[in-house]
Structure formats: structure tokens, C-alpha cells
Coordinates of C-alpha atoms and ligand atoms in Angstrom, one line a residue:
M1 CA 9.2 -17.4 -15.7
P2 CA 9.7 -20.0 -13.1
E3 CA 12.7 -18.3 -11.5
L4 CA 10.7 -15.2 -10.6
R5 CA 7.7 -17.1 -9.5
S6 CA 9.8 -18.9 -7.0
W7 CA 11.4 -15.7 -6.2
F8 CA 8.3 -14.1 -5.1
A9 CA 7.2 -17.4 -3.5
Q10 CA 10.3 -17.6 -1.3
Q11 CA 10.0 -13.8 -0.3
L12 CA 5.9 -14.1 0.5
G13 CA 6.0 -17.7 2.1
A14 CA 4.1 -19.5 -0.7
E15 CA 4.2 -22.3 -3.1
R16 CA 5.7 -21.4 -6.5
D17 CA 2.4 -22.9 -8.2
D18 CA 0.3 -20.2 -6.3
V19 CA 2.4 -17.2 -7.8
L20 CA 1.0 -15.4 -10.8
I21 CA 3.3 -12.9 -12.3
T22 CA 1.4 -9.3 -13.2
P23 CA 2.1 -6.1 -14.6
G24 CA 3.0 -4.4 -11.2
G25 CA 0.4 -4.0 -8.5
Q26 CA -2.2 -2.2 -10.1
G27 CA -3.1 -4.5 -12.6
A28 CA -3.0 -7.3 -10.1
L29 CA -5.4 -5.5 -7.9
S30 CA -7.7 -4.8 -10.6
S31 CA -7.8 -8.9 -11.6
V32 CA -8.1 -9.6 -8.1
L33 CA -10.8 -7.5 -7.0
R34 CA -13.1 -8.1 -10.1
A35 CA -12.3 -11.8 -9.6
L36 CA -13.7 -11.8 -6.0
A37 CA -17.0 -9.9 -6.1
P38 CA -19.4 -9.2 -8.9
A39 CA -20.3 -5.5 -9.9
G40 CA -22.7 -3.8 -7.5
S41 CA -21.1 -5.8 -4.3
P42 CA -19.7 -4.0 -1.4
V43 CA -15.7 -4.2 -0.6
L44 CA -14.5 -3.2 2.7
V45 CA -11.5 -0.8 2.5
A46 CA -9.2 0.2 5.4
V47 CA -8.9 3.8 5.2
P48 CA -7.0 6.2 4.9
C49 CA -6.6 4.0 1.6
Y50 CA -4.6 4.0 -1.5
P51 CA -6.4 6.2 -4.3
G52 CA -5.6 3.7 -7.0
A53 CA -7.7 1.0 -5.0
I54 CA -10.8 3.2 -4.7
A55 CA -10.7 4.1 -8.4
L56 CA -10.3 0.8 -9.6
L57 CA -13.3 -0.5 -7.2
R58 CA -15.5 2.2 -8.8
S59 CA -14.4 1.4 -12.3
A60 CA -15.5 -2.1 -11.6
G61 CA -18.8 -1.2 -10.2
L62 CA -17.8 -2.4 -6.8
V63 CA -18.8 -0.3 -3.8
P64 CA -15.9 0.8 -1.3
V65 CA -17.2 0.8 2.0
P66 CA -14.7 2.6 4.8
V67 CA -13.2 0.9 7.7
P68 CA -11.4 3.0 10.1
T69 CA -8.0 2.4 11.0
D70 CA -5.6 3.7 14.1
A71 CA -1.9 3.4 14.8
D72 CA -2.4 -0.7 14.7
G73 CA -4.0 -0.8 11.6
V74 CA -7.9 -1.7 10.9
R75 CA -9.9 -1.9 14.0
P76 CA -11.4 -5.5 14.5
E77 CA -14.6 -4.5 16.1
L78 CA -15.3 -1.9 13.5
L79 CA -14.4 -4.6 10.7
E80 CA -17.1 -7.2 12.3
R81 CA -19.6 -4.7 12.3
A82 CA -19.1 -3.3 8.7
F83 CA -19.2 -7.2 7.4
A84 CA -22.3 -7.7 9.4
T85 CA -23.9 -4.5 7.9
T86 CA -22.8 -5.0 4.5
G87 CA -22.7 -8.5 3.6
A88 CA -19.2 -8.0 2.0
R89 CA -17.1 -10.7 1.0
A90 CA -14.1 -8.9 0.5
L91 CA -11.7 -6.7 2.2
Y92 CA -8.7 -4.4 1.1
V93 CA -6.1 -3.9 3.4
Q94 CA -2.2 -2.9 3.6
P95 CA -0.8 -4.3 6.5
T96 CA 2.8 -3.4 5.9
Y97 CA 3.5 0.3 5.6
A98 CA 0.3 1.6 4.4
N99 CA -0.1 4.1 1.9
P100 CA -0.6 7.1 2.9
D101 CA 0.3 6.5 6.7
G102 CA 3.0 4.2 7.1
Q103 CA 1.4 2.1 9.6
V104 CA 1.4 -1.5 10.0
L105 CA -1.0 -3.9 11.3
A106 CA -0.3 -4.8 14.8
P107 CA 0.7 -8.5 15.5
E108 CA -2.2 -8.7 18.1
R109 CA -4.7 -7.6 15.2
R110 CA -3.8 -10.2 12.5
R111 CA -5.6 -13.1 14.0
P112 CA -8.8 -11.2 14.9
L113 CA -8.8 -9.6 11.2
L114 CA -8.6 -13.0 9.7
E115 CA -11.5 -14.4 12.2
C116 CA -13.5 -11.8 11.1
A117 CA -13.2 -12.5 7.7
A118 CA -13.8 -16.2 8.3
A119 CA -16.9 -15.5 10.0
A120 CA -18.2 -13.4 6.9
G121 CA -16.9 -16.1 4.5
A122 CA -14.6 -13.1 3.1
F123 CA -11.5 -12.9 1.2
V124 CA -8.7 -10.7 2.5
V125 CA -6.9 -8.6 -0.5
E126 CA -3.5 -7.8 1.2
D127 CA -1.7 -5.2 -0.9
D128 CA 1.8 -5.7 0.3
Y129 CA 3.6 -3.2 -2.1
A130 CA 5.9 -1.6 0.4
R131 CA 7.5 -4.9 1.6
W132 CA 11.0 -3.7 1.2
L133 CA 10.5 0.0 2.3
G134 CA 11.2 -0.3 5.9
H135 CA 13.2 2.3 7.8
G136 CA 15.7 -0.2 9.3
A137 CA 13.8 -3.0 11.0
S138 CA 12.6 -5.9 9.1
A139 CA 9.0 -5.9 7.7
P140 CA 6.3 -8.3 9.2
P141 CA 5.6 -11.3 7.6
S142 CA 3.1 -11.2 4.9
L143 CA -0.5 -12.2 6.2
L144 CA -0.7 -15.1 3.9
R145 CA 1.7 -17.0 6.4
D146 CA -0.9 -16.4 9.1
D147 CA -3.5 -18.1 6.8
T148 CA -4.4 -21.9 6.9
E149 CA -7.6 -21.3 4.8
G150 CA -6.5 -19.9 1.3
R151 CA -8.5 -16.7 2.4
V152 CA -5.7 -14.1 2.1
I153 CA -4.9 -13.1 -1.4
T154 CA -1.7 -11.3 -1.6
V155 CA -0.5 -8.7 -4.2
N156 CA 3.2 -7.8 -4.4
S157 CA 5.2 -5.5 -6.8
L158 CA 8.6 -4.3 -7.5
T159 CA 7.9 -1.0 -8.8
K160 CA 8.3 0.7 -5.6
V161 CA 11.7 -1.0 -4.5
A162 CA 13.1 -0.9 -8.2
A163 CA 11.8 1.4 -10.5
S164 CA 8.2 2.5 -11.4
S165 CA 8.7 1.4 -15.1
L166 CA 9.8 -2.1 -13.8
R167 CA 6.1 -3.0 -14.1
I168 CA 6.5 -6.7 -12.5
G169 CA 4.5 -7.8 -9.5
C170 CA 2.7 -10.9 -8.5
V171 CA -0.3 -12.3 -7.0
V172 CA -0.4 -15.0 -4.6
A173 CA -3.8 -17.1 -4.2
R174 CA -4.7 -20.5 -3.4
G175 CA -7.5 -23.0 -4.8
P176 CA -9.8 -22.1 -7.6
V177 CA -9.6 -18.3 -7.0
L178 CA -6.1 -18.3 -8.6
Q179 CA -7.6 -19.8 -12.0
R180 CA -10.3 -16.9 -11.9
I181 CA -7.9 -14.3 -11.4
A182 CA -5.4 -15.8 -14.2
G183 CA -8.5 -15.9 -16.3
L184 CA -9.2 -12.2 -15.9
R185 CA -5.3 -11.4 -16.3
M186 CA -5.4 -13.4 -19.6
V187 CA -8.4 -11.5 -20.8
D188 CA -6.6 -8.1 -19.9
D189 CA -3.1 -8.4 -21.4
L190 CA -2.4 -12.0 -21.9
F191 CA 0.9 -12.1 -20.0
V192 CA 3.9 -10.1 -18.9
A193 CA 6.6 -9.5 -21.4
R194 CA 9.5 -12.0 -21.0
P195 CA 12.4 -9.4 -21.1
L196 CA 10.8 -7.7 -18.4
Q197 CA 10.7 -10.9 -16.3
E198 CA 14.3 -11.4 -17.2
T199 CA 15.5 -7.8 -15.9
A200 CA 13.4 -8.5 -12.8
V201 CA 15.1 -12.0 -12.3
E202 CA 18.7 -10.5 -13.0
F203 CA 17.9 -7.6 -10.4
V204 CA 16.4 -9.2 -7.5
T205 CA 19.0 -12.2 -7.6
G206 CA 21.9 -10.1 -8.3
S207 CA 24.8 -9.2 -6.3
G208 CA 23.7 -5.8 -5.8
W209 CA 20.1 -6.4 -4.6
S210 CA 21.0 -6.5 -0.7
A211 CA 23.1 -3.3 -1.1
H212 CA 20.2 -1.4 -3.0
L213 CA 17.9 -2.5 -0.1
R214 CA 20.2 -1.2 2.5
T215 CA 20.7 2.2 0.7
L216 CA 16.9 2.3 0.1
S217 CA 16.2 1.9 3.6
T218 CA 18.6 4.4 5.0
A219 CA 17.5 7.1 2.3
L220 CA 13.9 6.2 3.6
R221 CA 15.1 6.7 7.2
E222 CA 16.7 9.9 6.5
R223 CA 14.4 11.6 4.7
T224 CA 11.4 10.8 7.0
A225 CA 13.6 11.8 10.2
A226 CA 14.5 15.0 8.2
L227 CA 10.5 15.5 7.4
R228 CA 9.6 14.9 11.1
T229 CA 12.2 17.4 12.5
A230 CA 11.1 20.0 9.7
L231 CA 7.4 19.4 11.1
A232 CA 8.1 20.0 14.3
R233 CA 10.0 23.3 13.4
H234 CA 7.6 24.9 11.0
L235 CA 4.2 23.0 11.6
P236 CA 4.0 22.2 15.1
Q237 CA 0.2 22.9 14.9
C238 CA -0.3 19.6 12.6
S239 CA -0.1 16.1 13.8
Y240 CA 0.5 12.6 12.5
L241 CA 1.5 9.0 13.6
P242 CA 5.0 8.5 12.8
P243 CA 5.6 6.5 9.8
K244 CA 6.8 2.8 10.5
G245 CA 7.9 2.5 7.0
G246 CA 7.3 3.4 3.3
F247 CA 7.9 6.8 1.8
S248 CA 4.6 8.8 3.0
L249 CA 3.4 10.7 6.0
W250 CA -0.5 11.5 6.6
L251 CA -0.4 14.9 8.0
Q252 CA -3.5 16.2 10.1
L253 CA -4.2 19.9 9.1
P254 CA -5.3 22.3 11.8
R255 CA -9.1 22.5 12.2
G256 CA -11.0 24.3 9.7
S257 CA -8.3 23.9 7.2
D258 CA -9.2 22.9 3.6
G259 CA -6.7 20.2 2.1
D260 CA -7.5 20.9 -1.4
E261 CA -6.8 24.8 -0.8
V262 CA -3.6 24.2 0.9
T263 CA -2.3 21.8 -1.9
A264 CA -3.2 24.8 -4.5
R265 CA -1.4 27.2 -2.2
A266 CA 1.6 24.8 -1.7
L267 CA 1.9 24.3 -5.3
A268 CA 1.9 27.9 -5.7
E269 CA 5.3 28.0 -3.2
G270 CA 6.8 25.3 -5.6
V271 CA 5.8 22.3 -3.2
T272 CA 3.7 19.3 -4.3
V273 CA 1.8 17.4 -1.7
G274 CA -1.3 15.3 -2.0
S275 CA -4.7 16.2 -0.9
G276 CA -6.3 14.0 1.7
R277 CA -9.5 14.1 -0.1
H278 CA -8.1 11.2 -2.6
H279 CA -7.4 8.8 0.1
A280 CA -11.2 8.8 1.4
T281 CA -14.2 7.0 0.0
A282 CA -16.6 9.6 0.8
E283 CA -14.5 12.6 -0.8
D284 CA -14.7 14.1 2.5
D285 CA -11.4 14.1 4.0
T286 CA -10.2 17.5 3.5
A287 CA -8.4 17.7 6.7
H288 CA -5.2 15.8 5.5
L289 CA -2.2 16.0 3.3
R290 CA -0.1 13.1 2.3
L291 CA 3.6 14.0 2.3
V292 CA 6.0 12.0 0.2
V293 CA 9.7 11.8 0.6
S294 CA 10.4 9.6 -2.6
A295 CA 11.4 12.5 -4.8
I296 CA 12.9 15.2 -2.5
E297 CA 16.5 14.7 -0.8
A298 CA 16.9 15.2 2.9
H299 CA 18.7 18.3 2.6
H300 CA 15.8 20.1 0.6
V301 CA 13.1 18.8 3.3
D302 CA 13.2 21.9 5.7
E303 CA 12.8 24.3 2.9
A304 CA 10.0 22.5 1.5
V305 CA 8.3 22.4 4.9
Q306 CA 8.9 26.0 5.6
R307 CA 7.0 26.9 2.3
L308 CA 4.2 24.2 2.9
A309 CA 3.9 26.0 6.4
R310 CA 3.1 29.2 4.4
A311 CA 0.5 27.5 2.4
V312 CA -1.1 26.1 5.8
G313 CA -1.1 29.5 7.1
Ligands
LIG1 C1 -0.7 1.0 -1.9 C2 -0.2 1.0 -3.5 N1 -0.7 -0.3 -4.0 C3 -0.5 -0.6 -5.4 C4 0.3 0.3 -6.3 C5 0.5 0.1 -7.5 O1 1.7 0.1 -8.0 P1 2.4 -0.6 -9.2 O2 3.1 0.6 -9.5 O3 3.0 -1.9 -8.8 O4 1.1 -0.7 -10.1 C6 0.5 1.7 -5.7 C7 1.0 2.5 -6.4 O5 1.2 3.7 -6.0 C8 0.2 1.8 -4.0 O6 0.8 2.8 -3.4

């Protein structure tokens, strides 16, 4: 629907004609990554990574190559080296409130990242899944806004901000690559059901949208603060980078811990957490847990972390 394309274009700083509506972010990422690189090619991914991106790269026969991040996002010097050694023509990043660690690509790293990609002749896939999941401060602009060459392809989605079953998202791409992506989407599922698009337009342009964003942001801030307080109280031996947004926290377990085992013991205590292994490309990161606050209210967090502490031991 033109109204939905215009709305996404306005949110992301794009032209309406460069926006393709998709059934959420996952389907969008699948088409984008397949459109950029033939099976067998390497694709650089900032780690820790979203497991769904790793899984879809593998299912498309692409080879995820990890590039480490720190509190400021992906590290340009490592990126440059990774492009040079692998010859990769695509990079997958989450500059805003990355899953799983909630970090943001620092303003001073945006240009070096684009320069590295330009030098390698590579596309940058920006997974902008959490644009409206800030904890109060406004989100940084999409990486698209810094890109004058059509190098950045941005994927956005309403599923996190609205509801997981409102499976509406978009791809923004400039130039011939948009036609390749649109062609693949057509092969996969033709188009997104109009009633769902109409629901999305009604929701994001309705009078309740701004209030919804404020409520969401307050809940995420309060729950994350409760989680940090509880971690300081019950798990002081574990470290993490304070999330800048989003709904998850990436917890470093004490040396020698096995994330899979802790996850199983936590489940026996009635607490569900994610093992770090799923966010690594080599399936060797067993020293982290992903703690998610989207399904727990602030007043339950202390009890949950107390139980988790028993599982960590
Ligand atoms: C980083 C990231 N990207 C994309 C997606 C896919 O989201 P969607 O539900 O819009 O398909 C998710 C879902 O968890 C995610 O965490």
C-alpha cells in the first residue's frame, strides 16, 4: 500500500519508491541476503549476532564470517581486515539496539564502516528491527541517511514494536538491487496480505501510536533497570554492557561456566534464558546468556534473577 511505503520512507529517511513492504523482518532479510551473494559466498556478520540471521545465511548456503564488536559496535579495523581476507561483498549489522547486547554503533564509527564497505565494493545490510525500542533517548538515524552511494540496504519491521503477529516490515534499497530483492520476494510469497497492511497503516498513523511508543519505552527502561539492580544484587560475578535500548541483555558468565548447562538448570528453576551459543557463528560461545525482559514485568525480575543465580551456582 502506498500509504505504508510512505510511512516507512518518512521514518527511515528514504524515498517511497525505494521501499518494499515485506512480511516482517525475517522474510525481508532472507530475500536481501540471497539477492546480494550467491551460495558459497562469505558474508560478514557483526557478533554477537541475531541467530535468525545466522540460520538464514546457512540455509542459503552462504558462509557467515564473524567480526567482533565492542561497546561502540563493530570494530572498523577488524572489519577492514575481514573484507580483505575473505573478499566478502556483504556485511550484516544491527547499528541500533543490537540483539542480543542492546548496543548502538557509535557516531564516529558510522563513516569508517561505510568506507570499509565502499573499499570492498560491498553492500551493508542494516537490520533496523528495534528502531522504536529505545529506553527514552531517541534512536540514532538509520545508516541509510549517511549513505550517498546506495550501499546500505535497510530492513525494518513492526513486529517488535507492535505485535509479533503483525508481520509487516520493509526493505529500503536503491538502484537495481531493489528489483532483484523484489523479484525474490515475488518468488517466495508474491505479496503481503492487504488486510494486514491496512491494519498496520491504521496502527502507525492512529492517534494512539505516540502514546504506545512512550508506554513501550517506559516499560523497557523500567524492566531493564530492574534487571540491572537484580544482577548487581544476585549475580555480581557476571558482567555485561548496559543495554542502550531493546529488550535483551548479554550476560557474561563466570569463567568456566557452560551457557547450555546454566540454561537447562535455569529452566528447572522456572526461568527461561537463552544460551549464548545461538548468537555465535562457530557455536563456541558458551560463556554468555541472553536475558530478555519483553515477557516479564518489572516486579518479577528480582525473583527471576535470584533463581537464575542458583542455576549459575
Ligand atoms: C535482530 C532481529 N532481526 C530480525 C528479526 C525478525 O523479526 P520479524 O519478527 O520482523 O521477522 C528479529 C526477531 O527476533 C531480530 O531479533
